Short mmCIF file of C-alpha atoms in Angstrom, two decimals:
data_model
loop_
_atom_site.label_atom_id
_atom_site.label_comp_id
_atom_site.label_asym_id
_atom_site.label_seq_id
_atom_site.Cartn_x
_atom_site.Cartn_y
_atom_site.Cartn_z
CA MET A 159 3.93 -15.40 -23.72
CA ARG A 160 4.86 -16.97 -21.24
CA ILE A 161 3.62 -14.69 -17.85
CA ALA A 162 6.05 -15.84 -14.67
CA VAL A 163 4.76 -14.98 -10.48
CA ALA A 164 7.31 -15.11 -8.17
CA LYS A 165 8.06 -16.53 -4.93
CA GLU A 166 8.60 -13.46 -2.77
CA ILE A 167 11.63 -13.74 -0.70
CA GLU A 168 11.17 -10.52 1.69
CA VAL A 169 10.96 -11.89 4.99
CA CYS A 170 7.02 -10.60 5.50
CA GLU A 171 6.09 -10.24 2.49
CA ARG A 172 2.88 -13.10 3.04
CA ARG A 173 1.68 -12.17 -0.13
CA VAL A 174 1.42 -13.56 -3.86
CA ALA A 175 1.05 -11.77 -7.10
CA LEU A 176 -1.54 -14.28 -8.78
CA ILE A 177 -3.48 -17.16 -7.09
CA PRO A 178 -4.95 -20.34 -8.79
CA ASP A 179 -8.59 -18.75 -10.72
CA THR A 180 -6.65 -16.09 -12.28
CA VAL A 181 -4.11 -18.29 -13.78
CA ALA A 182 -6.71 -20.23 -14.78
CA ARG A 183 -8.38 -17.92 -16.51
CA LEU A 184 -5.29 -16.65 -18.31
CA VAL A 185 -4.16 -19.94 -19.45
CA LYS A 186 -7.78 -20.44 -21.04
CA GLN A 187 -6.69 -17.15 -22.47
CA GLY A 188 -3.78 -19.09 -24.98
CA LEU A 189 -1.10 -17.98 -22.37
CA GLU A 190 1.53 -20.24 -20.26
CA VAL A 191 1.76 -19.52 -16.99
CA TRP A 192 5.15 -20.24 -14.94
CA VAL A 193 4.81 -20.22 -11.31
CA GLU A 194 8.07 -20.25 -9.12
CA ALA A 195 7.60 -23.50 -7.26
CA GLY A 196 6.31 -22.53 -3.27
CA ALA A 197 5.83 -18.50 -4.42
CA GLY A 198 1.98 -19.31 -3.21
CA GLU A 199 2.63 -21.32 0.71
CA ARG A 200 2.28 -18.19 2.80
CA SER A 201 -0.65 -17.37 0.82
CA PHE A 202 -2.16 -20.53 1.88
CA PHE A 203 -2.26 -21.80 -2.02
CA SER A 204 -0.59 -24.31 -2.97
CA ASP A 205 2.28 -25.87 -5.84
CA PRO A 206 -0.53 -28.78 -6.63
CA ASP A 207 -3.85 -26.26 -7.10
CA TYR A 208 -1.57 -24.07 -9.25
CA GLU A 209 -1.18 -27.10 -11.46
CA ALA A 210 -5.31 -27.76 -11.52
CA ALA A 211 -5.07 -24.40 -12.89
CA GLY A 212 -3.41 -25.00 -15.74
CA ALA A 213 -0.07 -23.85 -14.37
CA ILE A 214 3.50 -24.86 -14.76
CA ILE A 215 5.49 -25.40 -11.80
CA ILE A 216 9.02 -24.02 -11.85
CA SER A 217 11.86 -25.13 -9.57
CA ASP A 218 14.79 -22.87 -10.81
CA THR A 219 13.78 -19.05 -10.19
CA ALA A 220 17.68 -19.14 -13.07
CA LYS A 221 15.05 -20.23 -15.19
CA LEU A 222 12.03 -18.44 -13.98
CA TRP A 223 12.77 -14.45 -14.10
CA GLY A 224 15.47 -15.11 -17.30
CA GLU A 225 12.65 -16.56 -19.42
CA THR A 226 10.22 -15.36 -19.35
CA ASP A 227 8.75 -12.18 -21.06
CA ILE A 228 6.42 -11.03 -17.77
CA LEU A 229 7.75 -10.89 -14.59
CA LEU A 230 4.85 -10.71 -11.42
CA LYS A 231 5.67 -10.03 -8.60
CA VAL A 232 4.42 -8.04 -5.50
CA SER A 233 7.27 -6.54 -3.33
CA PRO A 234 9.31 -4.55 -5.71
CA PRO A 235 12.99 -5.87 -7.02
CA GLN A 236 15.17 -7.22 -3.52
CA GLU A 237 18.85 -8.52 -2.91
CA ARG A 238 19.32 -11.80 -3.06
CA GLU A 239 21.27 -14.52 -0.33
CA ASP A 240 23.94 -14.84 -2.28
CA GLY A 241 24.19 -11.23 -2.78
CA ARG A 242 22.59 -10.10 -5.97
CA SER A 243 19.73 -7.79 -7.37
CA GLU A 244 16.41 -9.82 -7.74
CA ILE A 245 16.75 -6.85 -11.17
CA ASP A 246 19.94 -8.87 -12.66
CA LEU A 247 17.84 -12.37 -13.67
CA LEU A 248 15.49 -10.46 -15.45
CA LYS A 249 16.24 -10.75 -19.41
CA GLU A 250 16.62 -8.18 -21.46
CA GLY A 251 13.91 -5.99 -22.99
CA ALA A 252 10.86 -8.41 -20.11
CA VAL A 253 8.35 -6.40 -18.20
CA LEU A 254 8.42 -6.55 -15.15
CA VAL A 255 5.05 -6.10 -12.78
CA SER A 256 4.98 -4.89 -8.87
CA PHE A 257 4.76 -3.13 -6.77
CA LEU A 258 8.41 -1.05 -6.77
CA ASN A 259 8.18 2.56 -4.88
CA PRO A 260 9.68 4.11 -7.78
CA LEU A 261 8.83 8.07 -6.06
CA GLY A 262 10.84 6.45 -2.07
CA ASN A 263 13.57 4.29 -3.28
CA PRO A 264 13.88 5.70 -7.23
CA VAL A 265 17.26 3.69 -7.54
CA VAL A 266 15.18 0.71 -8.30
CA ALA A 267 14.25 1.94 -11.47
CA GLN A 268 17.36 3.15 -12.23
CA GLN A 269 17.72 -0.44 -12.03
CA LEU A 270 15.69 -1.21 -14.44
CA ALA A 271 16.32 1.09 -16.93
CA ASN A 272 20.02 -0.10 -16.93
CA ARG A 273 18.59 -3.50 -17.97
CA LYS A 274 16.26 -2.53 -19.48
CA VAL A 275 13.09 -3.61 -18.33
CA THR A 276 10.50 -2.71 -19.64
CA ALA A 277 8.32 -2.46 -15.92
CA LEU A 278 4.89 -1.50 -14.87
CA SER A 279 5.03 -0.21 -11.28
CA MET A 280 1.37 -1.01 -9.70
CA GLU A 281 1.96 2.56 -7.07
CA MET A 282 1.87 4.60 -10.19
CA ILE A 283 -2.10 3.04 -11.60
CA PRO A 284 -3.89 6.94 -11.99
CA ARG A 285 -6.76 6.49 -9.75
CA THR A 286 -9.72 7.02 -12.31
CA THR A 287 -12.73 4.47 -12.92
CA ARG A 288 -11.56 3.75 -15.83
CA ALA A 289 -9.07 2.12 -13.64
CA GLN A 290 -10.85 0.97 -10.47
CA SER A 291 -10.48 -2.38 -10.64
CA MET A 292 -6.53 -2.34 -11.37
CA ASP A 293 -5.44 0.00 -8.60
CA ALA A 294 -3.64 -1.86 -6.01
CA LEU A 295 -3.45 0.84 -3.47
CA SER A 296 -6.78 0.85 -3.27
CA SER A 297 -7.41 -2.10 -2.62
CA GLN A 298 -4.01 -2.97 -0.32
CA ALA A 299 -5.13 0.26 1.55
CA SER A 300 -9.09 -1.52 2.58
CA LEU A 301 -7.58 -5.17 4.10
CA ALA A 302 -4.65 -2.80 5.90
CA GLY A 303 -7.47 -0.33 7.56
CA TYR A 304 -9.50 -3.14 8.19
CA LYS A 305 -6.50 -4.37 10.01
CA ALA A 306 -5.80 -1.41 11.99
CA VAL A 307 -9.30 -1.44 13.70
CA LEU A 308 -9.13 -4.37 14.57
CA ILE A 309 -5.66 -3.82 15.73
CA ALA A 310 -6.72 -1.79 18.10
CA ALA A 311 -10.17 -2.98 20.15
CA ALA A 312 -6.99 -5.89 21.11
CA ALA A 313 -4.91 -4.09 22.15
CA LEU A 314 -7.31 -1.92 23.92
CA PRO A 315 -8.35 -2.38 27.73
CA LYS A 316 -11.49 -1.30 27.19
CA TYR A 317 -15.22 -3.06 25.67
CA PHE A 318 -15.94 -1.05 21.84
CA PRO A 319 -19.30 -1.45 21.84
CA MET A 320 -21.93 0.26 24.29
CA LEU A 321 -23.32 -2.55 26.37
CA THR A 322 -25.91 -2.36 29.49
CA THR A 323 -25.23 -4.70 32.03
CA ALA A 324 -26.87 -6.71 35.20
CA ALA A 325 -23.09 -4.47 36.53
CA GLY A 326 -23.76 -1.33 34.37
CA THR A 327 -23.26 0.53 31.81
CA ILE A 328 -20.31 0.33 30.06
CA ALA A 329 -20.04 3.76 26.84
CA PRO A 330 -18.32 3.15 23.63
CA ALA A 331 -15.24 3.28 23.03
CA LYS A 332 -14.29 6.88 21.18
CA VAL A 333 -12.63 6.13 18.37
CA PHE A 334 -10.47 8.78 15.81
CA ILE A 335 -9.62 8.11 12.45
CA MET A 336 -7.42 10.68 11.21
CA GLY A 337 -7.81 9.70 7.44
CA ALA A 338 -10.06 9.55 5.30
CA GLY A 339 -8.88 7.74 1.98
CA VAL A 340 -9.89 3.84 0.75
CA ALA A 341 -7.91 3.06 4.51
CA GLY A 342 -9.77 5.91 7.25
CA LEU A 343 -12.80 5.05 4.91
CA GLN A 344 -12.66 0.71 5.91
CA ALA A 345 -11.17 1.72 9.31
CA ILE A 346 -14.87 4.10 10.08
CA ALA A 347 -17.04 1.52 8.61
CA THR A 348 -15.28 -1.32 10.81
CA ALA A 349 -15.40 0.79 14.17
CA ARG A 350 -18.83 1.53 13.31
CA ARG A 351 -19.08 -2.41 13.44
CA LEU A 352 -17.86 -3.09 16.51
CA GLY A 353 -20.44 -0.29 17.88
CA ALA A 354 -17.42 1.99 19.06
CA VAL A 355 -18.21 5.87 18.65
CA VAL A 356 -16.47 7.28 15.06
CA GLU A 357 -14.92 10.75 14.74
CA ALA A 358 -12.66 11.20 11.46
CA PHE A 359 -10.63 14.26 10.60
CA ASP A 360 -8.75 14.70 6.35
CA ILE A 361 -7.41 17.92 5.66
CA ARG A 362 -9.72 17.45 2.00
CA PRO A 363 -13.71 18.60 2.54
CA ALA A 364 -14.54 17.09 -0.31
CA VAL A 365 -14.55 13.59 2.02
CA LYS A 366 -17.48 14.90 4.34
CA GLU A 367 -20.03 13.39 2.82
CA GLU A 368 -18.28 9.88 2.25
CA VAL A 369 -16.93 9.64 6.36
CA GLN A 370 -20.81 10.43 7.07
CA SER A 371 -22.71 8.66 5.45
CA LEU A 372 -20.23 5.33 7.67
CA GLY A 373 -21.76 6.91 10.50
CA ALA A 374 -18.74 8.69 11.53
CA LYS A 375 -18.68 12.51 12.77
CA PHE A 376 -16.47 14.36 10.67
CA VAL A 377 -14.51 17.02 12.75
CA GLU A 378 -14.17 20.35 9.52
CA VAL A 379 -10.99 22.03 9.98
CA LYS A 380 -10.97 25.26 7.32
CA LEU A 381 -7.50 25.72 4.84
CA ASP A 382 -7.36 28.92 2.90
CA GLU A 383 -4.93 26.20 0.24
CA GLU A 384 -5.83 23.79 -1.73
CA THR A 385 -5.81 20.05 -0.17
CA VAL A 386 -5.78 18.04 -3.14
CA ALA A 387 -3.09 16.63 -5.43
CA ALA A 388 -3.62 14.36 -8.14
CA GLY A 389 -4.61 12.10 -8.33
CA GLY A 390 -7.31 12.58 -5.04
CA TYR A 391 -4.39 12.33 -2.51
CA ALA A 392 -3.77 14.69 -0.17
CA LYS A 393 -1.24 17.43 -0.26
CA GLU A 394 1.10 17.80 2.02
CA ILE A 395 0.25 21.37 2.78
CA SER A 396 1.97 24.57 4.61
CA GLU A 397 4.00 24.40 8.24
CA ALA A 398 0.51 27.45 9.15
CA SER A 399 -2.02 25.16 7.93
CA LYS A 400 0.17 22.24 9.52
CA GLN A 401 -0.98 24.37 12.93
CA ARG A 402 -4.65 24.68 12.70
CA THR A 403 -5.33 21.25 11.88
CA GLN A 404 -3.66 20.26 14.72
CA GLU A 405 -4.76 22.96 17.03
CA VAL A 406 -8.47 21.73 15.81
CA VAL A 407 -7.73 17.68 16.54
CA ALA A 408 -5.70 17.93 19.56
CA GLU A 409 -9.11 17.25 21.66
CA HIS A 410 -10.56 15.19 19.80
CA ILE A 411 -7.09 13.21 20.55
CA LYS A 412 -7.15 13.72 23.96
CA ASN A 413 -10.65 13.19 24.09
CA SER A 414 -10.01 9.64 22.41
CA ASP A 415 -9.69 5.95 23.56
CA VAL A 416 -7.91 4.80 19.68
CA VAL A 417 -6.62 6.75 17.24
CA ILE A 418 -6.05 5.64 13.76
CA THR A 419 -3.60 7.59 11.60
CA THR A 420 -3.25 5.93 8.00
CA ALA A 421 -1.95 9.86 6.58
CA GLN A 422 0.82 8.88 3.76
CA VAL A 423 2.86 11.19 0.79
CA PRO A 424 3.65 9.06 -2.02
CA GLY A 425 7.37 9.68 -2.00
CA ARG A 426 7.15 11.78 0.57
CA GLN A 427 7.71 11.94 4.60
CA ALA A 428 4.45 11.20 6.29
CA PRO A 429 2.88 14.03 8.16
CA ARG A 430 3.23 15.14 11.04
CA LEU A 431 -0.31 14.17 13.19
CA VAL A 432 0.41 13.16 16.24
CA THR A 433 2.60 15.87 18.37
CA GLU A 434 4.77 13.94 22.02
CA GLU A 435 2.46 16.36 23.58
CA MET A 436 -0.39 15.28 22.34
CA VAL A 437 0.38 11.54 23.45
CA ALA A 438 0.63 13.11 26.94
CA GLN A 439 -2.41 14.43 27.17
CA MET A 440 -4.10 11.05 26.01
CA LYS A 441 -6.03 8.16 29.06
CA PRO A 442 -3.88 6.29 30.20
CA GLY A 443 -4.20 2.12 28.64
CA SER A 444 -5.86 4.50 25.03
CA VAL A 445 -4.28 3.11 21.79
CA ILE A 446 -3.17 4.73 18.70
CA VAL A 447 -2.56 2.83 15.96
CA ASP A 448 -0.27 4.61 13.03
CA LEU A 449 -0.97 3.41 9.38
CA ALA A 450 1.64 5.28 8.47
CA ALA A 451 5.30 4.26 10.13
CA GLU A 452 6.91 2.38 7.40
CA GLN A 453 7.34 6.85 6.10
CA GLY A 454 8.34 8.30 9.36
CA GLY A 455 4.67 7.66 10.78
CA ASN A 456 2.08 10.08 11.29
CA CYS A 457 2.90 10.22 15.12
CA ALA A 458 6.42 11.06 16.77
CA CYS A 459 6.37 8.59 19.23
CA THR A 460 5.56 5.43 16.25
CA GLU A 461 8.86 3.30 15.49
CA PRO A 462 8.09 0.83 13.22
CA GLY A 463 7.60 -2.88 13.07
CA LYS A 464 6.54 -2.15 17.19
CA ASP A 465 4.41 -1.86 19.73
CA ILE A 466 5.64 0.91 22.40
CA VAL A 467 3.58 2.44 25.79
CA TRP A 468 4.73 5.98 25.64
CA ASN A 469 2.96 7.61 28.69
CA GLY A 470 0.77 5.01 29.32
CA VAL A 471 -0.50 4.80 25.77
CA THR A 472 -0.32 1.94 23.36
CA ILE A 473 1.71 2.86 19.86
CA ILE A 474 1.46 -0.05 17.77
CA GLY A 475 3.36 0.70 14.66
CA PRO A 476 2.81 -1.93 11.98
CA ILE A 477 4.70 -2.90 9.52
CA ASN A 478 2.99 -4.72 5.75
CA LEU A 479 -0.47 -4.87 7.17
CA PRO A 480 -2.15 -6.83 3.88
CA SER A 481 0.65 -9.22 4.14
CA SER A 482 -1.28 -10.46 7.53
CA MET A 483 -4.71 -11.24 5.48
CA PRO A 484 -2.44 -13.01 2.39
CA ILE A 485 -5.30 -14.96 1.16
CA HIS A 486 -7.27 -12.36 1.39
CA ALA A 487 -4.59 -9.50 -0.21
CA SER A 488 -3.76 -11.57 -3.04
CA GLN A 489 -7.25 -12.41 -3.91
CA LEU A 490 -7.35 -8.27 -4.48
CA TYR A 491 -4.34 -7.53 -5.47
CA ALA A 492 -3.86 -11.24 -8.74
CA LYS A 493 -7.24 -9.28 -10.00
CA ASN A 494 -6.05 -5.54 -9.42
CA VAL A 495 -3.12 -7.52 -11.90
CA THR A 496 -4.88 -9.53 -14.04
CA SER A 497 -6.94 -6.43 -15.15
CA LEU A 498 -4.03 -4.68 -16.08
CA MET A 499 -2.58 -7.77 -17.67
CA GLN A 500 -6.02 -7.38 -20.36
CA LEU A 501 -4.14 -4.25 -20.80
CA LEU A 502 -0.87 -5.09 -22.05
CA ILE A 503 -1.93 -8.19 -24.20
CA LYS A 504 -3.82 -8.53 -27.33
CA ASP A 505 -4.13 -10.73 -29.11
CA LYS A 506 -1.81 -13.05 -27.25
CA ALA A 507 1.45 -10.25 -27.82
CA LEU A 508 2.24 -8.21 -25.86
CA GLN A 509 1.52 -3.82 -27.13
CA VAL A 510 2.81 -1.83 -24.60
CA ASP A 511 0.12 1.14 -25.72
CA PHE A 512 1.53 4.32 -24.43
CA SER A 513 -1.48 6.60 -25.35
CA ASP A 514 -3.24 5.01 -23.59
CA ASP A 515 -3.67 7.27 -19.81
CA ILE A 516 -3.11 3.42 -17.50
CA VAL A 517 0.13 2.57 -19.57
CA ASP A 518 1.58 5.53 -19.32
CA ALA A 519 0.77 6.49 -15.70
CA ALA A 520 1.67 3.34 -14.70
CA CYS A 521 4.99 2.28 -16.29
CA VAL A 522 8.30 3.91 -15.10
CA THR A 523 10.98 2.25 -16.96
CA HIS A 524 11.52 1.61 -20.68
CA ALA A 525 13.60 1.09 -23.85
CA GLY A 526 16.16 2.06 -21.08
CA GLU A 527 15.02 5.38 -20.16
CA ILE A 528 13.35 5.57 -17.01
CA ARG A 529 10.08 7.64 -18.60
CA ASN A 530 8.25 9.12 -15.09
CA GLN A 531 9.20 13.22 -14.63
CA ARG A 532 8.12 12.21 -10.74
CA VAL A 533 10.95 9.35 -10.50
CA ARG A 534 13.42 11.35 -12.21
CA ASP A 535 13.27 14.24 -10.55
CA ALA A 536 12.57 11.40 -6.96
CA LEU A 537 16.39 10.44 -8.28
CA GLN A 538 17.92 13.68 -8.73
CA ALA A 539 17.07 14.03 -4.78
CA SER A 540 17.95 11.27 -3.88
CA ASN A 541 21.54 11.68 -5.85
CA THR A 542 22.33 14.75 -4.20
CA GLN A 543 21.49 13.98 -1.40
CA GLN A 544 24.15 11.19 -1.37
CA PRO A 545 27.06 12.58 0.33
CA ALA A 546 30.80 13.07 -1.33
CA VAL A 547 33.07 9.81 -1.95
CA ASN A 548 36.88 10.61 -1.55
#
């Protein structure tokens, strides 16, 4: 059984799928691990580090992709400089484990199915107690929530903590976190550590205790509909509920020095939480960090990948924040992937058991077909939206 770690070619991707420590564990189990030359360089793990852990360094990309049983990546397969897709390099019947964004870009799933690749999407790992060690979305979201607060603190022209000095008392910054999932909770904890006064909002009332346990005030909006989707994620709500929510949070946004938005819906446009009117009411010098920038942004003024100043308010739309902390991001992701490997490999042989709820949920393509109904629906919707070619 041969496992290979690919070097990421996406420009902003600095993470690597396995680190030397996790390679060593797999090698001890009798598995052969190939690592593409330079795969860990941007995560500060050298080829000699991998060799010391028992990996074989492969310089030939085509050989690594074409002769492996299981290929491990971080980012979805990309188009190469020669115009070919990385998917074309995989042999038929190979297994690919990676973030695949199958709901946001289902065309990739179709390409993998056409190649008869068994593809397991790290985004589709179910949020269950048994799957916690494999939950890469949560591990990476925690990094994003932490880094978002540091970015905000650096951009804010104020202190975060309250300070009593000979020149007078400095009031603490007011931070408002929108969305109390993994990223939001980590943002709350980090902002509190820095001494800010923190409020948080989420449409899911069940997170109230978690928010309060971290020392933040929970802003509650009572809605007459279900707000929790499968897996514990926030559900997209009706227009009436969105209007009610905006009315409540507008005052909190107005009075905040920092707003951090984290609300995302898998495969959908990010919900619009902060309107231009709300931004216009914020104090000059205030900061918004929009963690949903890649999905269009929770803020109406967000420009993905850019820092802009709109009406005196700095709006930051970071892309792939976990990649900005590649050492720990890779460490956590590698642990997630390795845990999944333990489930897939028994007695040095690959066993894709669809009776296992984790494997069944994560496996997007197998034997030339797209297995997941949500991905099939997303692909159909994508094909419907494409303009007809005359």
